[in-house]
Coordinates of C-alpha atoms in Angstrom, one line a residue:
M14 CA 0.0 0.0 0.0
S15 CA 1.5 3.4 -1.0
L16 CA 1.0 6.6 0.9
F17 CA 0.0 8.5 -2.3
S18 CA -0.5 7.9 -6.0
L19 CA 1.8 9.0 -8.8
S20 CA -0.7 11.7 -9.9
E21 CA -0.8 13.1 -6.3
L22 CA 3.0 13.2 -6.2
E23 CA 3.2 14.9 -9.6
A24 CA 0.5 17.5 -8.4
A25 CA 2.5 18.2 -5.3
A26 CA 5.7 18.6 -7.3
D27 CA 4.0 21.0 -9.6
L28 CA 2.7 23.1 -6.7
V29 CA 6.1 23.3 -5.1
H30 CA 7.8 24.2 -8.4
R31 CA 5.3 27.0 -9.0
V32 CA 5.9 28.6 -5.5
L33 CA 9.5 28.0 -4.7
P34 CA 12.7 28.3 -6.7
P35 CA 14.8 25.2 -7.1
T36 CA 17.1 24.3 -4.2
P37 CA 20.7 25.2 -5.1
Q38 CA 23.0 22.2 -5.7
Y39 CA 26.7 22.4 -5.8
A40 CA 29.4 19.9 -6.9
W41 CA 31.9 19.0 -4.3
P42 CA 35.0 17.9 -6.2
L43 CA 37.3 17.2 -3.2
L44 CA 34.7 14.9 -1.7
A45 CA 34.0 13.4 -5.1
H46 CA 37.7 12.7 -5.5
R47 CA 38.0 11.1 -2.1
I48 CA 35.1 8.7 -2.5
G49 CA 35.5 8.1 -6.3
A50 CA 32.0 9.3 -7.3
K51 CA 30.3 12.5 -8.4
V52 CA 29.0 14.4 -5.3
W53 CA 26.3 17.1 -5.4
V54 CA 25.0 18.7 -2.3
K55 CA 21.7 20.4 -2.0
H56 CA 21.9 23.5 0.2
E57 CA 18.5 23.8 1.9
N58 CA 19.9 26.7 3.9
H59 CA 20.0 28.7 0.7
T60 CA 16.2 28.4 0.1
P61 CA 13.9 31.4 0.9
T62 CA 12.8 29.7 4.2
G63 CA 16.2 28.0 5.0
A64 CA 14.6 24.6 5.3
F65 CA 13.0 21.8 3.3
K66 CA 9.9 21.6 5.5
I67 CA 8.1 24.4 3.5
R68 CA 7.5 22.0 0.6
G69 CA 5.5 19.6 2.8
G70 CA 3.7 22.6 4.4
L71 CA 2.6 24.0 1.1
V72 CA 1.2 20.6 -0.1
Y73 CA -0.6 20.2 3.2
M74 CA -2.1 23.7 3.2
D75 CA -3.2 23.3 -0.4
A76 CA -5.0 20.0 0.4
L77 CA -6.6 21.6 3.4
K78 CA -7.8 24.5 1.4
R79 CA -9.3 22.2 -1.2
R80 CA -11.1 20.2 1.5
Q81 CA -12.3 23.2 3.4
P82 CA -12.4 26.2 1.0
R83 CA -13.8 28.6 3.6

């Protein structure tokens, strides 16, 4: 049993992408060299809210608004 359907996931991603800019990602060449793989780090602290939690909050509030429009 899944927590959500693919269409629900896609709708949530669309909502988040409309409201928030992409989270910056930076290559870390020294770490990549050390472990022998490409390494990209997402800097959540560079987002407008400084945390990833805003995405879940947006999706939750959108669902709540659709269930109880008043």
